[in-house]
Tab-separated table of C-alpha atoms and ligand atoms in Angstrom:
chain	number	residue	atom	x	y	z
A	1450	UNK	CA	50.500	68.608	21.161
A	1451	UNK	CA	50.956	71.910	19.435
A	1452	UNK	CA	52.930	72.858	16.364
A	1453	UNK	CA	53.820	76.281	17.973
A	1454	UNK	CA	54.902	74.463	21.413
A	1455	UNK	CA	57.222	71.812	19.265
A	1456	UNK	CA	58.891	74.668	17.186
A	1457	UNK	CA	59.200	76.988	19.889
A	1458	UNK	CA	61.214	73.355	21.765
A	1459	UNK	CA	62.980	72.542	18.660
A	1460	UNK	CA	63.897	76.373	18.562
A	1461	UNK	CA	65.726	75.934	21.957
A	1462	UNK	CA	67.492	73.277	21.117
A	1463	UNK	CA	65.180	71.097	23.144
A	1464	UNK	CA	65.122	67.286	22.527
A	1465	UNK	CA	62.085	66.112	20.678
A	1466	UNK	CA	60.920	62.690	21.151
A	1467	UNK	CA	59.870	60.280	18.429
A	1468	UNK	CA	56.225	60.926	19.391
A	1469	UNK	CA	56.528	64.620	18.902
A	1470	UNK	CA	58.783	63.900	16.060
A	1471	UNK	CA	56.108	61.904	14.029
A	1472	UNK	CA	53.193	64.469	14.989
A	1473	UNK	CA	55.616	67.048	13.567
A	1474	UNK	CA	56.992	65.419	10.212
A	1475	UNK	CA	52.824	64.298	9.686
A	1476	UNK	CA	51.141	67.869	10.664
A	1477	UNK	CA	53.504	70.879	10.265
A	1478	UNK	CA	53.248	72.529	7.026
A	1479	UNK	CA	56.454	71.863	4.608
A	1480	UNK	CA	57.091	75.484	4.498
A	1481	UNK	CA	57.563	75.875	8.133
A	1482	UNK	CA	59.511	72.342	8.829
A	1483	UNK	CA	61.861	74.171	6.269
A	1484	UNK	CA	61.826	77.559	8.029
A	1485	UNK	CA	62.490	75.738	11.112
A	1486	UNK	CA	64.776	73.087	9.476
A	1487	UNK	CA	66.524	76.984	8.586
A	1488	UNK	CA	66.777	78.546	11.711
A	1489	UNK	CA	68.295	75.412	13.606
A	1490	UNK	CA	71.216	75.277	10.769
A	1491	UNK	CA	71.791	78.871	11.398
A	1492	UNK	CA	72.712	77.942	14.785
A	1493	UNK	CA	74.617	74.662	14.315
A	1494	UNK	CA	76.357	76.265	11.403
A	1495	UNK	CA	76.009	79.949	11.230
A	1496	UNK	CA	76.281	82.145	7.439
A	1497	UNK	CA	75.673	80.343	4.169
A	1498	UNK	CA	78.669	78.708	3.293
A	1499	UNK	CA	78.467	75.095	2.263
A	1500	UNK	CA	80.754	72.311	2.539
A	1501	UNK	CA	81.511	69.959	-0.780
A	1502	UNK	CA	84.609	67.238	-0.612
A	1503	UNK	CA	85.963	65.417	-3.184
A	1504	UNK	CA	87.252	62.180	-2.218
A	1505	UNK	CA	87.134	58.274	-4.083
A	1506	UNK	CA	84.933	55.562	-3.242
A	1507	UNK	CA	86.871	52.502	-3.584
A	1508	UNK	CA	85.176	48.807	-2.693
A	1509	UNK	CA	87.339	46.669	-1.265
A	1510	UNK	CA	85.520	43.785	-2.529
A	1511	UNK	CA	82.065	42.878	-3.861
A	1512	UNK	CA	81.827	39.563	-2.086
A	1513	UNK	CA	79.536	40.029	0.725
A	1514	UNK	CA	78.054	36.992	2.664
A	1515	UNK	CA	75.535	40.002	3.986
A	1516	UNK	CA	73.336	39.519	0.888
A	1517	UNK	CA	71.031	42.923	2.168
A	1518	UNK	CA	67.795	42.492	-0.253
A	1519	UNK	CA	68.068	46.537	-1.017
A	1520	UNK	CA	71.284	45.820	-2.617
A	1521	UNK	CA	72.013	45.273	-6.159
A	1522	UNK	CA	76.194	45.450	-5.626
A	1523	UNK	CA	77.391	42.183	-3.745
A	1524	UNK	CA	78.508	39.018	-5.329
A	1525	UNK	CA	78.510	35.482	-4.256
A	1526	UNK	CA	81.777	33.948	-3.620
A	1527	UNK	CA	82.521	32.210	-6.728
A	1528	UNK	CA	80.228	34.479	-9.148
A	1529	UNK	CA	82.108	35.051	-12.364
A	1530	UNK	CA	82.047	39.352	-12.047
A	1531	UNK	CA	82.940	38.628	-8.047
A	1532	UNK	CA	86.516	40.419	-7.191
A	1533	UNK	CA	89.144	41.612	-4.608
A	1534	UNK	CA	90.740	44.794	-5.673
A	1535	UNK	CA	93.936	44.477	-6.401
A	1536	UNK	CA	97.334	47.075	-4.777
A	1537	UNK	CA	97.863	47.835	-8.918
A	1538	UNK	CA	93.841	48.743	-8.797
A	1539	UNK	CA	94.183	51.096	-5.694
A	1540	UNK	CA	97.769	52.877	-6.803
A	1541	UNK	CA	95.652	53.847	-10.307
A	1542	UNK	CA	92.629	55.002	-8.507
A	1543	UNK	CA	94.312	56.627	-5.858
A	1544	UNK	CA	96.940	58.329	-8.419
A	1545	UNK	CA	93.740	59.646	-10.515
A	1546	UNK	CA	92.167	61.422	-6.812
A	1547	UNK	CA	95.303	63.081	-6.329
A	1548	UNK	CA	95.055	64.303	-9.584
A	1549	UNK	CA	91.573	65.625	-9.505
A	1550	UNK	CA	92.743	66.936	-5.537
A	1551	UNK	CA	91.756	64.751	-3.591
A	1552	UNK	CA	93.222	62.914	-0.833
A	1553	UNK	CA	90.541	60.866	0.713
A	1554	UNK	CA	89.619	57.039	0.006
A	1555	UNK	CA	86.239	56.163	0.980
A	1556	UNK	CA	86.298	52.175	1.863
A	1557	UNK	CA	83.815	50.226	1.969
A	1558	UNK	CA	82.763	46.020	1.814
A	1559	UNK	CA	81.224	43.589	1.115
A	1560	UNK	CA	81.644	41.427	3.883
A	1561	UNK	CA	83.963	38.702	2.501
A	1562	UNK	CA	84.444	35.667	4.976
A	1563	UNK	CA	87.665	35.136	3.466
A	1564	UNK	CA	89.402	38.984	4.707
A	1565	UNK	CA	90.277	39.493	8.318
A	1566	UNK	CA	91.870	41.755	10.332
A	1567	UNK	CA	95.156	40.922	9.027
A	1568	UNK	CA	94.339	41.510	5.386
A	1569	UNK	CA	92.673	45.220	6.486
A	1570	UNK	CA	95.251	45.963	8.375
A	1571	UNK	CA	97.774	44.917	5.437
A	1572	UNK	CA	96.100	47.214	2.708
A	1573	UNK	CA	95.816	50.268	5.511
A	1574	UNK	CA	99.588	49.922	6.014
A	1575	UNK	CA	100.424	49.340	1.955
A	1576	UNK	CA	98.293	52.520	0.774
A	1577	UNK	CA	99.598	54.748	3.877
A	1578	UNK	CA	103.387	54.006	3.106
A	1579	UNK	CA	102.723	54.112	-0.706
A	1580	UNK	CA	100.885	58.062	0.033
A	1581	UNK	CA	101.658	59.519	3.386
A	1582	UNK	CA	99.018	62.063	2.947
A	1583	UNK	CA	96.205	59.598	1.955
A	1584	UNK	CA	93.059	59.642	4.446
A	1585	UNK	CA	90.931	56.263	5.160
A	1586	UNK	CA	87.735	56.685	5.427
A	1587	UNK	CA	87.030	52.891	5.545
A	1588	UNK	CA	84.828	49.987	6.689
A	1589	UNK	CA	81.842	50.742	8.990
A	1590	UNK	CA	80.501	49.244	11.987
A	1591	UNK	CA	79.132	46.263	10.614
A	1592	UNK	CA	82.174	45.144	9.238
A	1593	UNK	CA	83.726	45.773	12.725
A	1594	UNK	CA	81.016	43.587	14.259
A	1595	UNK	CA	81.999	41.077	11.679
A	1596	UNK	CA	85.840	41.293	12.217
A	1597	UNK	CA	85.389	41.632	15.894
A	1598	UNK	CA	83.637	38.175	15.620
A	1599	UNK	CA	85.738	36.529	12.836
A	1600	UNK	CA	88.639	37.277	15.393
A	1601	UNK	CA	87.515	37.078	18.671
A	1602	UNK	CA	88.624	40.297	19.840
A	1603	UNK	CA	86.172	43.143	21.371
A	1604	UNK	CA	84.890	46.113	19.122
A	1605	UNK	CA	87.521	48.217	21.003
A	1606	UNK	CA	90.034	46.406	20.161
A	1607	UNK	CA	89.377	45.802	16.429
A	1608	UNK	CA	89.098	49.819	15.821
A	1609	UNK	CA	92.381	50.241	17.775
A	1610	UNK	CA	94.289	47.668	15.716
A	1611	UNK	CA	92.839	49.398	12.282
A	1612	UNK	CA	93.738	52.662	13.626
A	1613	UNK	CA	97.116	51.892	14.213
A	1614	UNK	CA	97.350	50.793	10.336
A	1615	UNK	CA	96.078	54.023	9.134
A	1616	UNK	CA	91.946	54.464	9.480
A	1617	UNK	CA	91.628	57.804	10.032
A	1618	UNK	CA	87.954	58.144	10.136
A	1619	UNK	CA	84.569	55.687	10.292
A	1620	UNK	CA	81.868	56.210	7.898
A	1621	UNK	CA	78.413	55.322	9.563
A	1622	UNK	CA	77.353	52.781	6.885
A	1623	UNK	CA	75.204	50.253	7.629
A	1624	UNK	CA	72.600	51.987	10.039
A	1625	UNK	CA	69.787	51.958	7.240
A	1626	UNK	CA	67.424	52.049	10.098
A	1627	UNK	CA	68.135	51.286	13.274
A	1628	UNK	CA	65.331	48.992	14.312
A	1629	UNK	CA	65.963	44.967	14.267
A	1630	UNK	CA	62.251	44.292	13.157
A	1631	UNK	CA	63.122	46.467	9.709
A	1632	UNK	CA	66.872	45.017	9.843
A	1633	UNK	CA	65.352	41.203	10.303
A	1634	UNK	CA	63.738	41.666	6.951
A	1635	UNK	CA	66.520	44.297	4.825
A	1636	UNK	CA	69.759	43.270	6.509
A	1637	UNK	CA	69.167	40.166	8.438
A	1638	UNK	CA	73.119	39.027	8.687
A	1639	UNK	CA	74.726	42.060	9.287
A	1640	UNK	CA	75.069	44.008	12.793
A	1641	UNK	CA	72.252	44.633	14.400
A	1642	UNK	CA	70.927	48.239	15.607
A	1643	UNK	CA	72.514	47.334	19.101
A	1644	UNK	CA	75.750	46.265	17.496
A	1645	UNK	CA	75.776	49.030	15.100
A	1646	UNK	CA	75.446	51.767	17.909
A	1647	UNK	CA	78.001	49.928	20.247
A	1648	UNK	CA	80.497	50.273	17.920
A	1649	UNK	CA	80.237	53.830	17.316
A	1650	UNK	CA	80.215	54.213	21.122
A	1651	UNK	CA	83.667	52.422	20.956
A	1652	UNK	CA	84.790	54.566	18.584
A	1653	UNK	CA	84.067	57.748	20.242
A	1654	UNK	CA	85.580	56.570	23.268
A	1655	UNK	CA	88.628	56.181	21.207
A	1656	UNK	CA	87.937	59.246	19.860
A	1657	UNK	CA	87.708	58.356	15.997
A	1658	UNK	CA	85.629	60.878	13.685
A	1659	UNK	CA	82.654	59.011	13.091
A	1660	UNK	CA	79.054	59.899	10.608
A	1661	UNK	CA	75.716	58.937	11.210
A	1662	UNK	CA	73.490	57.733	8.201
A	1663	UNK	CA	69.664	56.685	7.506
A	1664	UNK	CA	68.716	54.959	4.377
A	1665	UNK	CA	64.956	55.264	4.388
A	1666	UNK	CA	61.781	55.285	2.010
A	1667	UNK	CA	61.620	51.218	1.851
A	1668	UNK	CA	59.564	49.407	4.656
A	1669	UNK	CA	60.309	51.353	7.722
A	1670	UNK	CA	57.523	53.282	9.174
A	1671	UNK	CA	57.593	56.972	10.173
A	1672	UNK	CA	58.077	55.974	13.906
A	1673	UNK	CA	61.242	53.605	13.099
A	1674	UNK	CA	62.797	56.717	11.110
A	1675	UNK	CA	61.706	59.047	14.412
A	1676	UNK	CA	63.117	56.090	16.924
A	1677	UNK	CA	66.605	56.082	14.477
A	1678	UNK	CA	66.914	59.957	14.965
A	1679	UNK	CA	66.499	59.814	18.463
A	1680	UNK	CA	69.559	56.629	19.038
A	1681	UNK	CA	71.977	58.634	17.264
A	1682	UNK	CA	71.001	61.668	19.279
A	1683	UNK	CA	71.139	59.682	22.440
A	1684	UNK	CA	74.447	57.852	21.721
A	1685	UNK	CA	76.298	61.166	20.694
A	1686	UNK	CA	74.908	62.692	24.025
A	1687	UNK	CA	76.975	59.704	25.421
A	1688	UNK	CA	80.245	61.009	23.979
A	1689	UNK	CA	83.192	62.101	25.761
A	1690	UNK	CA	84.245	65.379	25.918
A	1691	UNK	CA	86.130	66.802	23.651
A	1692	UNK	CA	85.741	63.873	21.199
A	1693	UNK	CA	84.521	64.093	17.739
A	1694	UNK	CA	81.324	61.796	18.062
A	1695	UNK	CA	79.058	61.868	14.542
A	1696	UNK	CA	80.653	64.954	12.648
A	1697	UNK	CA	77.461	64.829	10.779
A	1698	UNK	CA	74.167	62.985	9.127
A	1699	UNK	CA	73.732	61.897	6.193
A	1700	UNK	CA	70.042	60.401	5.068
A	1701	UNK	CA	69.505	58.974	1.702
A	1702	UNK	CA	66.824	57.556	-0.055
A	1703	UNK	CA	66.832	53.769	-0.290
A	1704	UNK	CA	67.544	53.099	-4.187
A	1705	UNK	CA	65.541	50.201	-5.715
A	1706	UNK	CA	66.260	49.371	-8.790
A	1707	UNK	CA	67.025	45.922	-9.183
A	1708	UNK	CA	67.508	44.930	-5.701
A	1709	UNK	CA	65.638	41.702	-3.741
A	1710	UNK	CA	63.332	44.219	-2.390
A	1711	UNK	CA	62.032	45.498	-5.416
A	1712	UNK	CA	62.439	42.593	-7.592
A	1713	UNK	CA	61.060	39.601	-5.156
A	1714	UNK	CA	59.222	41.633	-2.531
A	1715	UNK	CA	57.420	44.677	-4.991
A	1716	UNK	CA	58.655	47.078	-2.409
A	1717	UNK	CA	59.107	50.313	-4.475
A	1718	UNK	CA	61.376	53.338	-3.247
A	1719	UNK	CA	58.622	55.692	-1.458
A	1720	UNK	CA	60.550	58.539	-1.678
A	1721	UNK	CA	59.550	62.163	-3.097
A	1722	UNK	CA	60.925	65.431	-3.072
A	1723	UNK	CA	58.914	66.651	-0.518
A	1724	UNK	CA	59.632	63.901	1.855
A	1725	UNK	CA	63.542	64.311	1.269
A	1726	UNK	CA	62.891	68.054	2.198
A	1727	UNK	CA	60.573	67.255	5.209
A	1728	UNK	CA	63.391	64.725	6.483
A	1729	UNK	CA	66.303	67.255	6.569
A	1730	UNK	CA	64.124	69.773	8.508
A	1731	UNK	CA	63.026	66.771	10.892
A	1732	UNK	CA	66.776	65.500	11.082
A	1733	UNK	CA	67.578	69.173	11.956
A	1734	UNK	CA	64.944	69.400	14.711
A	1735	UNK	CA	65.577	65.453	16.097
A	1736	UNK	CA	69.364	66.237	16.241
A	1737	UNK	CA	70.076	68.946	18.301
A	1738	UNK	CA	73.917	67.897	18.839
A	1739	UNK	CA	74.853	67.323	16.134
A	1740	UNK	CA	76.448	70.094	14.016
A	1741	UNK	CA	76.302	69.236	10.112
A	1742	UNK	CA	73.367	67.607	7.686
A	1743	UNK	CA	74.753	66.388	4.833
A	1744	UNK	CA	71.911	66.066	1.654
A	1745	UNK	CA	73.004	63.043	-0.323
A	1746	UNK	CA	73.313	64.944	-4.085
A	1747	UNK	CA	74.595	61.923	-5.418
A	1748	UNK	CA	70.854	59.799	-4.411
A	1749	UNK	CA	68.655	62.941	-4.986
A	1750	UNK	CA	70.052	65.153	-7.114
A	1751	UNK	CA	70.416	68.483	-8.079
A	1752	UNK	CA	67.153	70.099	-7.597
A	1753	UNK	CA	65.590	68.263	-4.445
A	1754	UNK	CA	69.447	68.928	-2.918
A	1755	UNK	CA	69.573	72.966	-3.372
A	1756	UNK	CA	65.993	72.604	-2.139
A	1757	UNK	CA	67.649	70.444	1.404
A	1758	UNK	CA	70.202	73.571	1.757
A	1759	UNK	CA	67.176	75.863	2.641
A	1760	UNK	CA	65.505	73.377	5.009
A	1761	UNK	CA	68.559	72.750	7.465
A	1762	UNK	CA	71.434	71.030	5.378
A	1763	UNK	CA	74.795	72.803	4.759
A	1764	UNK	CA	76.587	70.421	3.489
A	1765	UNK	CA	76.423	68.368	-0.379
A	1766	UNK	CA	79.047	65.730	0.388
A	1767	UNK	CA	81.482	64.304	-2.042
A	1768	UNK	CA	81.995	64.682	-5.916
A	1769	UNK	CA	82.722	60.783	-5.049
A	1770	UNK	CA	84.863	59.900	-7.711
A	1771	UNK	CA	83.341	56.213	-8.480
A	1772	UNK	CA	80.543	54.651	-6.317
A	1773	UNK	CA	79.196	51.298	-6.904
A	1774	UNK	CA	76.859	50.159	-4.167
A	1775	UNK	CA	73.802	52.986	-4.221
A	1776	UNK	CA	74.184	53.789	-8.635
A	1777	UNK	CA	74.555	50.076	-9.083
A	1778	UNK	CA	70.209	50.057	-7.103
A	1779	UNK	CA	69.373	53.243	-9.684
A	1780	UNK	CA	70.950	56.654	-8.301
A	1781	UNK	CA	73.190	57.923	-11.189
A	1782	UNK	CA	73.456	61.498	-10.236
A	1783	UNK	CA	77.528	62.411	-11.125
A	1784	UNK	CA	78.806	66.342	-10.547
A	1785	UNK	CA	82.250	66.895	-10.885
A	1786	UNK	CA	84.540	69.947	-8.655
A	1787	UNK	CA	83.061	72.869	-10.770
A	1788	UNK	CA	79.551	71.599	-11.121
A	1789	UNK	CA	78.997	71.099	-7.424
A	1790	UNK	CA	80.215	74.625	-6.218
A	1791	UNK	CA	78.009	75.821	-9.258
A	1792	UNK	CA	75.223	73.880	-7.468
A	1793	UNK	CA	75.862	75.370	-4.055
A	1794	UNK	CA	76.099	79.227	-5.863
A	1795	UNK	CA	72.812	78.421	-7.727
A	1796	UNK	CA	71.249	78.049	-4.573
A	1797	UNK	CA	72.415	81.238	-3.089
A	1798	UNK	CA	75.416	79.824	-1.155
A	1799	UNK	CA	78.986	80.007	-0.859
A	1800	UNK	CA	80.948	76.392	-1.553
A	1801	UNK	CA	83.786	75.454	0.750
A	1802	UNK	CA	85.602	72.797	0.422
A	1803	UNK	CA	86.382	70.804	3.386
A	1804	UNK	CA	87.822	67.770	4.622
A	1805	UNK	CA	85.691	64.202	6.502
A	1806	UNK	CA	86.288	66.409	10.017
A	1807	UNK	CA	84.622	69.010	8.096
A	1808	UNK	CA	87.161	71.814	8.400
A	1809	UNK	CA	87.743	74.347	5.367
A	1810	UNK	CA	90.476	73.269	3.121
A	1811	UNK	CA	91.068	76.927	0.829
B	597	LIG	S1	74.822	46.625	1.465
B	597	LIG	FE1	76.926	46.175	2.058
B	597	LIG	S2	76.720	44.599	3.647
B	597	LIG	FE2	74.776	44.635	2.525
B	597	LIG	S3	74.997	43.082	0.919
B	597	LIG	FE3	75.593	45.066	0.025
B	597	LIG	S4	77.803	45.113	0.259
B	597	LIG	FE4	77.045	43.539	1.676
């Protein structure tokens, strides 16, 4: 293998596989994975403007019979700080995004035994009739898997019931990484990689905007994170036409403090700059179809994310008003509207906000 001979594939949009993947990310120079990670974004995304949301991150509840080890958020049922959000909780929060602009929820778990369909559906149907013009951007596909089971009903059929109460988009939590020997160990009860990727099959044939995510730097090796790219490539190859399939990628680093991993196992975040930077390029260069790389501001903050806009990201996310699961493992990065499109200027680019399909608001 040849560096030249890999860029020039990458270059044409070729697919790379995880072999050439790890030879690249281990060999090539960081200053020409980001020149690479560069030219590919001009492609996907042509000029330098940069997408920024600003949407809410509400939890649904913290009780989560999941019990990941790299989380520090979920609660047992029956701990004294466990809850259920209330409708008076959500009509607050939701008043205070409007406020600030926004018009997104982002909802997400835990897992709790005790909520099925009929509750999700329920709150879906409360919030949309209490704000017409809310978006959900709720659940994920483990939760699917575990509604799908709880009720005995296919994955289909779960995302078309939610639908029809008001989801309006699926956020791809839960991937981490898509391999079942690093799942057995970080996620053992929730989906795994085989679930996770047949429900976002599901929901592309049903034509539901969908993201892709990575949470890496924990006890994955370089291959796993090379085999991950290439599944989400694969399955959004598989996508109808015309449907949205993963609107974009989002990696972020996995975020240790005080979690099982850390605290029980000793395994320490291995993340560095450099190795965020080298990961956008290589996301860039893995997936060829898909169209936006989001750098996770909020996990790596400001520098190391103006740094990712150079190396094939052209997106920062969300201001995310509130988040609990990643700051409550360490990552307390917090930018409000102005700050972030001061951010995106700093590092030579223009801000536009956009909505979770990723189309220009202004
Ligand atoms: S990461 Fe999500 S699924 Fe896992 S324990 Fe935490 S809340 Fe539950």
């Amino acid at each position: 293998m040849e560096l030249k001979q890999l860029y020039n594939k990458a270059l044409e949009l070729a697919p790379l596989n995880e072999e050439e993947g790890v030879f690249l990310y281990e060999e090539a120079p960081l200053e020409e994975m980001v020149f690479i990670g560069d030219r590919l974004r001009q492609i996907h995304s042509p000029g330098n403007r940069v997408g920024w949301m600003i949407d809410r991150n509400v939890n649904i509840t913290n009780i989560c019979f999941s019990q990941c080890t790299f989380c520090n958020f979920c609660r047992k049922k029956g701990s004294p700080d466990a809850y259920v959000t209330s409708v008076h909780d959500y009509i607050k929060k939701i008043d205070e995004l409007f406020a600030l602009g926004g018009d997104q929820l982002l909802l997400q778990g835990g897992m709790n035994p005790d909520l099925g369909l009929e509750f999700y559906t329920g709150l879906f149907r409360q919030l949309k009739e209490l704000y017409p013009a809310l978006r959900l951007h709720a659940l994920g596909p483990p939760e699917v898997v575990f509604l799908a089971k709880k009720e005995n009903l296919s994955y289909s059929e779960v995302l078309k019931v939610l639908i029809a109460a008001g989801l309006d988009s699926l956020p791809g939590a839960g991937a981490e990484i898509l391999s079942d020997r690093v799942r057995k160990k970080v996620s053992p009860a929730k989906a795994t990689s085989e679930e996770w990727l047949e429900v976002m099959r599901e929901a592309h044939m049903v034509n539901l905007p969908t993201s892709a995510t990575m949470m890496f730097g924990h006890i994955e090796t370089l291959r796993e994170r090379m085999l991950h790219l290439v599944k989400i490539r694969k399955l959004q190859s598989e996508k109808p036409n015309g449907s949205y399939g993963f609107i974009t990628f989002i990696p972020w680093p996995f975020q240790d403090e005080g979690t099982v991993l850390a605290v029980r196992d000793g395994i320490r975040s291995s993340y560095n700059a450099s190795d965020y930077i080298r990961l956008i390029a290589i996301s860039r260069i893995m997936l060829n179809n898909i169209k936006n790389i989001q750098a996770s501001l909020l996990t790596v903050g400001k520098g190391v994310a103006m740094l990712s806009l150079h190396a094939g990201a052209n997106d920062l996310g969300s201001i995310m008003i509130e988040e609990n699961v990643v700051s409550a493992a360490g990552a307390h990065n917090r930018f409000g509207a102005a700050e972030i499109q001061d951010i995106i200027r700093e590092a030579e680019f223009i801000p536009v906000r956009r909505n979770q399909k990723y189309e220009p608001m202004d």
